[in-house]
Amino acid sequence: MENKIEVIPYIPDEDYDNPAMVVDFYEFTMANCLFLHGYKDTKLVFDMFFRKNPDDQGYSISAGQRKLTRFLLNYHFNAQDIWWLRTKGMSEEFCEYLRTYQWKGDMYALPEGTVCYPNVQMVRIECDMVGAILIETYLLQTINFHSLIATKATRIVGLNTHTPRSVMEFGTRRAQGESAGNDGAYAAVLGGCVGTANCLAEMKFGAEVKAVGTVAHSFIEFFPTEFEAFKAFADTYPESVSLLLDTYNIMESGLPNLIKLDDYLIEKYPDDPNKRVKSARIDSGDLARGSKRLRKALDAAGKTYIKLVASNALDEKKIANMELYEHAHFDSYGVGENLITSASDPVFGGVYKLVAVKQADGSYQPKMKISDSVSKAIIPGKKMPWRLYDANGQAQCDLIAMDGEVIEAGKPITMVNLDPDAVERVITFTPTAVKPLLVPYILDGQLVIELPSISERRAYVARQLTSEVWESELRMECPHKHYVNMTPAVAECREKMYAEYHGGRM
């Protein structure tokens, strides 16, 4: 009698969590099929890149590399995963292989916080077939979301317009899930925010992602009077008094009670200037008009040291309009849903595409998705992007080269513009400085980089936007399109493959 493998029905477990199972099911069906056809040890090269900057702006910020690195270093499947995969029709051989599988590939990526542009790789993965295919969804989810929020944050904090602002991330309650709240707080601080309302984010990432906050309207409503609420908070936290003024009436109630409270603190702690009202926040009404009225009144009362904070569905455009057209001055801002969801453009469209297969002789056979749309025809081959700088130290363009091509400063470089509508498709430029953009994070499954602190990465973001990026790329309206070029070798490979598979020139 033929032996049959008995598959025990899987029992769902709402508390179960293994990040390795953040997989679109087709990744398992592909990997299982290729495994059964003998390709488990074949090395594949995938590129992760994107085609459009969020909000049609002139740049993006690459983020999420730290989380992706930690994921790959701890990549594994549990008995529960194998149990479920058997019920989904995966072969016994494939399931047994996954039981002891460890990720042993190479991960090259942009240093976290790098300013990046469409069509330039953010991550390059080279790994055995299984490890290359099954990480696609987690990789895209991680890099896409972190990059989206970090990019949005740079604009809200004013780094792109060289008008730096103090901004706190207040969006956890509007985030699309717990992980989005935590990762969004991390990415927002990377992009320039000074803190977050999210306590778990500080517990996970440390004091660099500082949890901040004071009281809500409910606290003030709880007490018989607004002043009693203010006084209770000040007696408890005399060195960090920051209060809401708009629970009842900003100018008729909140402001007089705030001044009265500060006078109370002066009387109670005459020799300790640190025990004073630090700031006042308004979360409703005409914020710009409110800021001017409050500043004038506080200054007239001798309270010049009390800072003003604004919140209430703010984003970079609302803040800029208040500052530019109404001359509003707030010392800091709390920004919630429009930051944590990047509400104006909530999708970072990164993709993960096969670009090469390693052959037995060590060479790489290029692979290419052609498509009927030239704009979606990818750039094949194992490649390395470079950034080329002019004499002013600014990034003149990015150059996509074949891995192994040497790009040298001080020597003329012939390049093919990736934009098919460019007037000059072939150009020559002599860079003052060059640097390869992708750096190794993991080689043969082992960490080979010291992951920098978030404060170092945050400073790196600010430095690039201040001194390396053309100002025309940073403007809010009609930004300049950063030049992305190919070496002749890359362009020739792409043209040849397109002609072969699509029957004509690009």
Short mmCIF file of C-alpha atoms in Angstrom, two decimals:
data_model
loop_
_atom_site.label_atom_id
_atom_site.label_comp_id
_atom_site.label_asym_id
_atom_site.label_seq_id
_atom_site.Cartn_x
_atom_site.Cartn_y
_atom_site.Cartn_z
CA MET A 1 0.00 0.00 0.00
CA GLU A 2 1.35 3.44 -0.98
CA ASN A 3 2.51 5.58 1.95
CA LYS A 4 0.85 8.98 2.13
CA ILE A 5 2.00 12.04 4.06
CA GLU A 6 -0.71 13.07 6.48
CA VAL A 7 -1.20 16.84 6.63
CA ILE A 8 -2.62 17.98 9.94
CA PRO A 9 -4.91 21.02 9.58
CA TYR A 10 -3.26 24.24 10.67
CA ILE A 11 -4.76 26.03 13.69
CA PRO A 12 -4.60 29.84 13.38
CA ASP A 13 -2.77 31.68 16.16
CA GLU A 14 -3.42 35.42 16.46
CA ASP A 15 -0.40 35.87 18.72
CA TYR A 16 2.08 34.24 16.34
CA ASP A 17 4.65 36.48 14.66
CA ASN A 18 7.66 35.56 12.53
CA PRO A 19 8.80 38.34 10.16
CA ALA A 20 10.12 35.72 7.71
CA MET A 21 6.48 34.88 6.95
CA VAL A 22 5.72 38.41 5.76
CA VAL A 23 5.59 36.92 2.27
CA ASP A 24 3.23 37.22 -0.67
CA PHE A 25 2.16 33.64 -1.37
CA TYR A 26 3.42 33.65 -4.95
CA GLU A 27 6.96 33.93 -3.59
CA PHE A 28 6.53 30.51 -1.94
CA THR A 29 4.95 28.96 -5.04
CA MET A 30 7.84 30.21 -7.21
CA ALA A 31 10.54 29.15 -4.77
CA ASN A 32 9.01 25.69 -4.30
CA CYS A 33 8.78 25.16 -8.07
CA LEU A 34 12.36 26.29 -8.74
CA PHE A 35 13.57 24.20 -5.79
CA LEU A 36 11.95 21.05 -7.22
CA HIS A 37 13.52 21.79 -10.60
CA GLY A 38 17.00 21.80 -9.09
CA TYR A 39 17.74 25.53 -8.78
CA LYS A 40 18.03 25.86 -5.02
CA ASP A 41 21.72 26.85 -5.18
CA THR A 42 21.44 29.20 -8.15
CA LYS A 43 22.53 32.72 -7.24
CA LEU A 44 20.14 35.50 -8.24
CA VAL A 45 20.71 39.26 -8.25
CA PHE A 46 17.77 41.55 -7.49
CA ASP A 47 17.65 45.35 -7.48
CA MET A 48 15.27 47.39 -5.36
CA PHE A 49 14.57 50.85 -6.82
CA PHE A 50 11.68 53.27 -7.35
CA ARG A 51 10.38 55.18 -10.36
CA LYS A 52 8.93 58.42 -8.92
CA ASN A 53 9.64 60.67 -5.95
CA PRO A 54 6.70 61.12 -3.55
CA ASP A 55 4.56 64.20 -4.28
CA ASP A 56 6.54 64.68 -7.53
CA GLN A 57 9.30 66.30 -5.50
CA GLY A 58 12.93 66.40 -6.59
CA TYR A 59 14.46 63.89 -4.17
CA SER A 60 13.80 61.06 -1.71
CA ILE A 61 15.55 59.80 1.42
CA SER A 62 16.55 56.14 1.56
CA ALA A 63 15.74 54.55 4.93
CA GLY A 64 14.97 51.21 6.55
CA GLN A 65 18.36 49.59 6.01
CA ARG A 66 18.93 49.00 9.72
CA LYS A 67 15.67 47.10 10.12
CA LEU A 68 16.22 45.11 6.92
CA THR A 69 19.72 44.15 8.05
CA ARG A 70 18.47 42.90 11.41
CA PHE A 71 15.74 40.92 9.63
CA LEU A 72 18.19 39.13 7.33
CA LEU A 73 20.64 38.32 10.12
CA ASN A 74 17.82 36.65 12.10
CA TYR A 75 16.07 35.05 9.12
CA HIS A 76 14.60 31.63 9.93
CA PHE A 77 11.49 29.47 9.74
CA ASN A 78 9.80 27.81 12.72
CA ALA A 79 7.94 24.53 13.03
CA GLN A 80 4.69 26.47 12.90
CA ASP A 81 5.70 28.00 9.54
CA ILE A 82 6.54 24.58 8.11
CA TRP A 83 3.26 23.15 9.37
CA TRP A 84 1.29 25.89 7.61
CA LEU A 85 3.30 25.58 4.37
CA ARG A 86 2.52 21.88 4.16
CA THR A 87 -1.19 22.67 4.34
CA LYS A 88 -0.72 25.10 1.44
CA GLY A 89 0.68 22.48 -0.91
CA MET A 90 4.41 23.11 -0.59
CA SER A 91 6.51 19.99 -1.22
CA GLU A 92 7.89 17.95 1.65
CA GLU A 93 11.44 18.42 0.33
CA PHE A 94 11.07 22.19 0.18
CA CYS A 95 9.55 22.34 3.67
CA GLU A 96 12.38 20.28 5.13
CA TYR A 97 14.91 22.56 3.41
CA LEU A 98 13.30 25.63 4.97
CA ARG A 99 13.34 24.04 8.42
CA THR A 100 17.09 24.68 8.79
CA TYR A 101 17.47 27.45 6.24
CA GLN A 102 19.72 30.43 7.05
CA TRP A 103 20.12 33.53 4.92
CA LYS A 104 23.66 33.47 3.52
CA GLY A 105 23.45 36.11 0.82
CA ASP A 106 24.96 39.54 0.16
CA MET A 107 23.15 42.79 0.81
CA TYR A 108 24.49 46.00 -0.65
CA ALA A 109 22.51 49.18 0.00
CA LEU A 110 22.67 52.94 0.13
CA PRO A 111 23.86 54.12 3.55
CA GLU A 112 20.70 54.82 5.53
CA GLY A 113 19.69 58.45 5.08
CA THR A 114 21.19 58.82 1.61
CA VAL A 115 19.43 61.23 -0.74
CA CYS A 116 18.26 59.09 -3.64
CA TYR A 117 16.56 59.35 -7.00
CA PRO A 118 14.31 57.32 -9.34
CA ASN A 119 15.77 54.28 -11.09
CA VAL A 120 18.93 54.23 -8.94
CA GLN A 121 19.24 51.08 -6.80
CA MET A 122 18.56 51.50 -3.11
CA VAL A 123 19.31 47.85 -2.31
CA ARG A 124 21.06 45.07 -4.23
CA ILE A 125 20.56 41.50 -3.11
CA GLU A 126 22.67 38.56 -4.30
CA CYS A 127 21.62 35.28 -2.78
CA ASP A 128 20.66 31.69 -3.43
CA MET A 129 17.32 31.38 -5.16
CA VAL A 130 15.23 30.76 -2.03
CA GLY A 131 16.74 33.59 0.01
CA ALA A 132 16.50 36.03 -2.89
CA ILE A 133 12.84 35.35 -3.70
CA LEU A 134 11.25 34.94 -0.27
CA ILE A 135 12.47 38.27 1.19
CA GLU A 136 10.83 40.46 -1.47
CA THR A 137 7.73 41.54 0.44
CA TYR A 138 9.48 42.27 3.74
CA LEU A 139 12.26 44.17 1.96
CA LEU A 140 9.81 46.33 0.00
CA GLN A 141 7.54 46.92 2.98
CA THR A 142 10.48 48.02 5.12
CA ILE A 143 12.40 50.21 2.70
CA ASN A 144 9.29 51.72 1.11
CA PHE A 145 7.66 52.80 4.38
CA HIS A 146 10.78 54.08 6.12
CA SER A 147 11.82 56.02 3.01
CA LEU A 148 8.35 57.49 2.58
CA ILE A 149 8.17 58.87 6.12
CA ALA A 150 11.80 60.03 6.29
CA THR A 151 11.33 61.91 3.01
CA LYS A 152 8.11 63.54 4.20
CA ALA A 153 9.76 64.52 7.47
CA THR A 154 12.60 66.38 5.75
CA ARG A 155 10.05 68.58 4.04
CA ILE A 156 7.95 69.19 7.15
CA VAL A 157 11.00 70.16 9.24
CA GLY A 158 12.11 72.52 6.45
CA LEU A 159 15.41 70.91 5.48
CA ASN A 160 14.58 71.21 1.79
CA THR A 161 13.88 74.95 2.02
CA HIS A 162 16.76 75.65 4.43
CA THR A 163 14.24 76.88 7.02
CA PRO A 164 14.79 74.36 9.82
CA ARG A 165 11.92 73.89 12.26
CA SER A 166 11.50 72.05 15.54
CA VAL A 167 8.89 69.38 14.80
CA MET A 168 7.56 66.61 17.03
CA GLU A 169 5.98 63.52 15.48
CA PHE A 170 2.47 63.15 16.95
CA GLY A 171 0.92 60.59 14.60
CA THR A 172 0.94 57.22 16.37
CA ARG A 173 -2.82 57.16 16.97
CA ARG A 174 -3.44 57.80 13.25
CA ALA A 175 -0.78 55.39 11.98
CA GLN A 176 -1.88 52.34 10.03
CA GLY A 177 -1.01 49.85 12.74
CA GLU A 178 1.45 49.44 15.58
CA SER A 179 4.50 48.74 13.42
CA ALA A 180 3.77 51.79 11.27
CA GLY A 181 3.60 53.93 14.40
CA ASN A 182 6.94 52.64 15.69
CA ASP A 183 8.81 52.57 12.39
CA GLY A 184 7.26 55.88 11.40
CA ALA A 185 8.54 57.54 14.57
CA TYR A 186 12.04 56.21 13.84
CA ALA A 187 11.94 57.41 10.23
CA ALA A 188 10.51 60.80 11.21
CA VAL A 189 13.40 61.41 13.61
CA LEU A 190 15.84 60.28 10.92
CA GLY A 191 14.26 62.92 8.67
CA GLY A 192 14.77 65.67 11.25
CA CYS A 193 12.01 65.51 13.87
CA VAL A 194 13.13 66.24 17.43
CA GLY A 195 10.91 63.66 19.14
CA THR A 196 7.78 61.54 19.04
CA ALA A 197 4.69 61.01 21.15
CA ASN A 198 5.27 57.25 20.88
CA CYS A 199 6.63 55.71 24.09
CA LEU A 200 7.35 52.29 22.58
CA ALA A 201 9.47 53.92 19.89
CA GLU A 202 11.86 55.33 22.50
CA MET A 203 11.91 51.99 24.31
CA LYS A 204 12.83 50.24 21.06
CA PHE A 205 15.27 52.73 19.56
CA GLY A 206 16.62 54.65 22.54
CA ALA A 207 16.70 58.26 23.68
CA GLU A 208 17.51 59.50 20.17
CA VAL A 209 13.85 58.80 19.37
CA LYS A 210 12.70 60.76 22.40
CA ALA A 211 9.14 60.38 23.71
CA VAL A 212 7.60 63.78 24.50
CA GLY A 213 4.22 65.13 25.59
CA THR A 214 2.31 66.72 28.47
CA VAL A 215 -1.50 66.78 28.71
CA ALA A 216 -4.66 66.42 26.63
CA HIS A 217 -7.90 68.38 26.79
CA SER A 218 -9.43 65.59 28.90
CA PHE A 219 -6.97 66.35 31.73
CA ILE A 220 -8.05 69.96 31.83
CA GLU A 221 -11.75 69.05 31.53
CA PHE A 222 -11.42 66.72 34.53
CA PHE A 223 -10.76 69.55 37.01
CA PRO A 224 -13.42 72.01 38.21
CA THR A 225 -11.50 74.90 36.63
CA GLU A 226 -8.83 75.32 34.00
CA PHE A 227 -6.46 76.97 36.47
CA GLU A 228 -6.76 74.08 38.90
CA ALA A 229 -5.76 71.72 36.11
CA PHE A 230 -2.80 73.91 35.18
CA LYS A 231 -1.70 74.17 38.81
CA ALA A 232 -1.97 70.42 39.43
CA PHE A 233 0.26 69.69 36.47
CA ALA A 234 2.79 72.39 37.42
CA ASP A 235 2.99 71.14 41.01
CA THR A 236 3.73 67.65 39.69
CA TYR A 237 6.18 68.62 36.91
CA PRO A 238 7.48 72.11 37.76
CA GLU A 239 10.48 71.83 35.43
CA SER A 240 8.52 70.80 32.33
CA VAL A 241 5.33 72.86 32.27
CA SER A 242 3.79 72.87 28.82
CA LEU A 243 0.02 73.23 28.56
CA LEU A 244 -2.86 73.41 26.10
CA LEU A 245 -4.62 76.74 25.87
CA ASP A 246 -7.62 75.92 23.68
CA THR A 247 -9.78 73.67 25.86
CA TYR A 248 -12.29 76.47 26.47
CA ASN A 249 -11.17 79.81 25.05
CA ILE A 250 -7.60 80.64 24.10
CA MET A 251 -7.51 84.38 24.75
CA GLU A 252 -10.23 84.71 27.40
CA SER A 253 -9.39 81.68 29.53
CA GLY A 254 -6.29 79.76 28.49
CA LEU A 255 -3.96 82.75 28.22
CA PRO A 256 -4.92 84.48 31.51
CA ASN A 257 -4.69 81.20 33.40
CA LEU A 258 -1.28 80.47 31.89
CA ILE A 259 0.05 83.87 32.96
CA LYS A 260 -1.45 83.36 36.43
CA LEU A 261 0.22 79.96 36.64
CA ASP A 262 3.61 81.34 35.70
CA ASP A 263 3.26 84.06 38.34
CA TYR A 264 2.39 81.32 40.85
CA LEU A 265 5.59 79.41 39.92
CA ILE A 266 7.69 82.56 40.26
CA GLU A 267 6.30 83.11 43.74
CA LYS A 268 6.73 79.46 44.74
CA TYR A 269 10.23 79.06 43.28
CA PRO A 270 11.73 82.58 43.25
CA ASP A 271 15.32 81.35 43.01
CA ASP A 272 14.81 78.62 40.38
CA PRO A 273 14.23 80.07 36.89
CA ASN A 274 13.96 76.56 35.47
CA LYS A 275 10.64 76.09 37.27
CA ARG A 276 8.57 78.26 35.00
CA VAL A 277 6.06 77.73 32.21
CA LYS A 278 8.10 76.44 29.28
CA SER A 279 5.56 76.49 26.46
CA ALA A 280 1.92 76.76 25.47
CA ARG A 281 0.25 74.79 22.67
CA ILE A 282 -2.80 75.60 20.58
CA ASP A 283 -4.54 72.87 18.63
CA SER A 284 -7.51 74.65 17.07
CA GLY A 285 -8.74 77.89 15.57
CA ASP A 286 -6.79 80.27 13.36
CA LEU A 287 -3.29 79.16 14.28
CA ALA A 288 -1.44 81.97 12.50
CA ARG A 289 -3.60 84.70 14.03
CA GLY A 290 -3.45 82.94 17.38
CA SER A 291 0.35 82.88 17.36
CA LYS A 292 0.58 86.63 16.80
CA ARG A 293 -2.00 87.49 19.45
CA LEU A 294 -0.44 85.15 22.00
CA ARG A 295 3.11 86.32 21.35
CA LYS A 296 2.12 89.95 21.73
CA ALA A 297 0.20 89.28 24.95
CA LEU A 298 2.88 87.08 26.53
CA ASP A 299 5.63 89.58 25.68
CA ALA A 300 3.57 92.42 27.15
CA ALA A 301 3.21 90.37 30.37
CA GLY A 302 6.98 89.89 30.55
CA LYS A 303 6.74 86.23 29.55
CA THR A 304 9.06 86.35 26.55
CA TYR A 305 10.55 83.01 27.54
CA ILE A 306 7.29 81.07 27.10
CA LYS A 307 7.45 79.32 23.75
CA LEU A 308 4.53 78.66 21.43
CA VAL A 309 3.67 75.28 19.93
CA ALA A 310 1.14 74.57 17.16
CA SER A 311 -0.63 71.37 16.16
CA ASN A 312 -3.83 70.40 14.28
CA ALA A 313 -3.57 68.57 10.93
CA LEU A 314 -0.39 70.40 9.90
CA ASP A 315 1.89 69.58 7.00
CA GLU A 316 4.78 71.30 5.20
CA LYS A 317 2.55 73.50 3.04
CA LYS A 318 0.29 74.70 5.85
CA ILE A 319 3.30 75.52 8.01
CA ALA A 320 5.13 77.30 5.17
CA ASN A 321 2.04 79.32 4.28
CA MET A 322 1.56 80.46 7.89
CA GLU A 323 5.20 81.46 8.14
CA LEU A 324 5.58 83.06 4.72
CA TYR A 325 2.26 84.78 4.10
CA GLU A 326 0.99 85.46 7.62
CA HIS A 327 4.33 85.88 9.42
CA ALA A 328 3.29 83.46 12.12
CA HIS A 329 6.01 82.39 14.49
CA PHE A 330 5.79 79.17 16.44
CA ASP A 331 8.79 77.80 18.28
CA SER A 332 7.82 74.22 17.45
CA TYR A 333 5.13 72.12 15.83
CA GLY A 334 3.41 68.84 16.53
CA VAL A 335 2.58 67.04 13.28
CA GLY A 336 0.47 63.90 13.27
CA GLU A 337 -1.46 62.09 10.55
CA ASN A 338 -0.07 64.05 7.60
CA LEU A 339 3.42 62.91 8.58
CA ILE A 340 2.94 59.36 9.85
CA THR A 341 0.86 58.42 6.77
CA SER A 342 2.51 60.84 4.31
CA ALA A 343 -1.08 61.74 3.54
CA SER A 344 -0.36 63.83 0.44
CA ASP A 345 1.23 60.81 -1.30
CA PRO A 346 0.97 57.71 0.90
CA VAL A 347 2.81 55.19 -1.31
CA PHE A 348 6.53 54.92 -1.97
CA GLY A 349 6.57 52.84 -5.13
CA GLY A 350 9.73 50.82 -4.73
CA VAL A 351 9.99 47.61 -6.75
CA TYR A 352 12.22 44.52 -6.53
CA LYS A 353 13.34 43.12 -9.87
CA LEU A 354 15.54 40.24 -11.03
CA VAL A 355 18.47 41.72 -12.96
CA ALA A 356 21.02 38.88 -13.25
CA VAL A 357 21.63 35.17 -12.69
CA LYS A 358 25.11 33.97 -11.72
CA GLN A 359 26.51 31.34 -14.04
CA ALA A 360 28.72 28.34 -13.26
CA ASP A 361 31.80 30.17 -14.56
CA GLY A 362 31.21 33.10 -12.20
CA SER A 363 29.82 35.46 -14.82
CA TYR A 364 26.40 37.08 -14.59
CA GLN A 365 23.70 36.64 -17.20
CA PRO A 366 21.65 39.84 -17.32
CA LYS A 367 17.87 39.60 -16.99
CA MET A 368 15.33 42.23 -17.95
CA LYS A 369 11.63 42.90 -17.63
CA ILE A 370 10.83 44.52 -20.99
CA SER A 371 7.13 45.51 -20.87
CA ASP A 372 5.18 47.38 -23.52
CA SER A 373 6.03 50.59 -21.69
CA VAL A 374 9.59 51.85 -22.17
CA SER A 375 9.41 53.61 -18.80
CA LYS A 376 8.96 50.22 -17.09
CA ALA A 377 11.78 48.49 -18.96
CA ILE A 378 14.30 47.91 -16.18
CA ILE A 379 18.06 48.25 -16.33
CA PRO A 380 19.56 44.72 -16.55
CA GLY A 381 22.78 43.33 -15.14
CA LYS A 382 24.67 43.37 -11.87
CA LYS A 383 25.37 47.06 -11.41
CA MET A 384 26.85 49.70 -9.12
CA PRO A 385 25.50 53.27 -9.05
CA TRP A 386 27.94 56.14 -8.57
CA ARG A 387 27.46 59.77 -7.58
CA LEU A 388 29.50 62.33 -9.49
CA TYR A 389 30.35 65.71 -7.95
CA ASP A 390 31.29 69.06 -9.44
CA ALA A 391 33.88 71.55 -8.25
CA ASN A 392 31.41 73.02 -5.76
CA GLY A 393 30.99 69.67 -4.01
CA GLN A 394 27.44 69.26 -5.29
CA ALA A 395 26.09 66.09 -6.85
CA GLN A 396 26.01 66.70 -10.59
CA CYS A 397 24.39 63.38 -11.47
CA ASP A 398 24.12 59.67 -10.65
CA LEU A 399 25.75 57.17 -12.98
CA ILE A 400 24.65 53.53 -13.21
CA ALA A 401 27.64 51.35 -14.13
CA MET A 402 28.19 47.65 -14.43
CA ASP A 403 29.61 46.17 -11.25
CA GLY A 404 33.36 46.24 -11.69
CA GLU A 405 33.48 49.28 -13.97
CA VAL A 406 35.91 51.84 -12.57
CA ILE A 407 34.76 55.45 -12.42
CA GLU A 408 37.55 57.92 -11.68
CA ALA A 409 37.54 61.54 -10.56
CA GLY A 410 39.36 64.00 -12.78
CA LYS A 411 38.84 61.98 -15.95
CA PRO A 412 36.21 62.61 -18.66
CA ILE A 413 33.30 60.17 -18.41
CA THR A 414 30.98 59.45 -21.31
CA MET A 415 27.41 58.84 -20.17
CA VAL A 416 24.06 57.99 -21.74
CA ASN A 417 21.08 59.84 -20.30
CA LEU A 418 18.44 57.45 -18.96
CA ASP A 419 15.68 59.89 -19.96
CA PRO A 420 14.62 58.97 -23.54
CA ASP A 421 13.32 62.53 -24.03
CA ALA A 422 16.65 64.17 -23.23
CA VAL A 423 17.89 66.52 -25.95
CA GLU A 424 21.44 65.25 -25.51
CA ARG A 425 21.39 61.52 -24.95
CA VAL A 426 25.19 61.16 -24.82
CA ILE A 427 27.16 63.60 -22.70
CA THR A 428 30.68 63.86 -21.30
CA PHE A 429 31.46 65.16 -17.83
CA THR A 430 34.65 65.35 -15.78
CA PRO A 431 33.77 64.97 -12.10
CA THR A 432 35.83 66.51 -9.33
CA ALA A 433 34.92 63.64 -7.00
CA VAL A 434 33.09 60.33 -7.30
CA LYS A 435 31.79 57.69 -4.90
CA PRO A 436 30.09 54.32 -5.31
CA LEU A 437 26.65 54.56 -3.71
CA LEU A 438 26.00 50.99 -2.55
CA VAL A 439 27.98 49.75 0.45
CA PRO A 440 28.11 46.18 1.77
CA TYR A 441 25.94 45.53 4.82
CA ILE A 442 25.95 41.72 4.77
CA LEU A 443 28.34 39.39 2.94
CA ASP A 444 27.84 35.62 2.97
CA GLY A 445 25.24 36.10 5.68
CA GLN A 446 27.60 38.00 8.00
CA LEU A 447 27.32 41.62 9.12
CA VAL A 448 30.26 43.60 7.68
CA ILE A 449 29.29 47.17 8.60
CA GLU A 450 29.07 49.09 11.84
CA LEU A 451 25.54 50.48 11.90
CA PRO A 452 25.74 54.20 12.78
CA SER A 453 23.56 55.86 15.41
CA ILE A 454 20.35 57.58 14.40
CA SER A 455 21.83 60.97 15.35
CA GLU A 456 24.72 60.34 12.94
CA ARG A 457 22.29 59.39 10.17
CA ARG A 458 20.07 62.35 10.93
CA ALA A 459 23.07 64.69 10.62
CA TYR A 460 24.01 62.91 7.37
CA VAL A 461 20.55 63.65 5.92
CA ALA A 462 20.78 67.32 6.89
CA ARG A 463 24.32 67.68 5.52
CA GLN A 464 23.35 66.33 2.10
CA LEU A 465 20.29 68.55 1.78
CA THR A 466 22.28 71.57 2.95
CA SER A 467 25.44 71.25 0.89
CA GLU A 468 25.32 68.45 -1.70
CA VAL A 469 21.94 68.68 -3.42
CA TRP A 470 21.17 71.37 -5.97
CA GLU A 471 18.72 73.91 -4.54
CA SER A 472 16.65 73.57 -7.72
CA GLU A 473 15.98 69.93 -6.77
CA LEU A 474 14.70 70.97 -3.35
CA ARG A 475 12.11 73.55 -4.32
CA MET A 476 8.50 72.68 -3.55
CA GLU A 477 7.11 73.55 -6.99
CA CYS A 478 8.44 72.19 -10.31
CA PRO A 479 11.72 70.86 -8.89
CA HIS A 480 14.64 70.16 -11.18
CA LYS A 481 14.91 66.52 -12.24
CA HIS A 482 18.17 65.02 -11.03
CA TYR A 483 20.25 63.59 -13.86
CA VAL A 484 20.51 59.80 -13.86
CA ASN A 485 22.80 58.39 -16.52
CA MET A 486 24.20 55.02 -17.64
CA THR A 487 27.65 54.03 -18.74
CA PRO A 488 27.84 52.98 -22.41
CA ALA A 489 28.18 49.35 -21.27
CA VAL A 490 24.92 49.49 -19.30
CA ALA A 491 23.10 51.35 -22.07
CA GLU A 492 24.31 48.88 -24.70
CA CYS A 493 23.21 45.88 -22.63
CA ARG A 494 19.77 47.42 -22.08
CA GLU A 495 19.29 48.38 -25.73
CA LYS A 496 20.45 44.99 -26.98
CA MET A 497 18.13 43.05 -24.67
CA TYR A 498 15.18 45.32 -25.44
CA ALA A 499 15.72 44.87 -29.18
CA GLU A 500 16.06 41.10 -28.79
CA TYR A 501 12.90 40.65 -26.75
CA HIS A 502 10.76 43.48 -28.10
CA GLY A 503 11.84 43.62 -31.75
CA GLY A 504 13.05 47.20 -31.93
CA ARG A 505 15.06 50.01 -30.39
CA MET A 506 13.99 51.71 -27.19
#
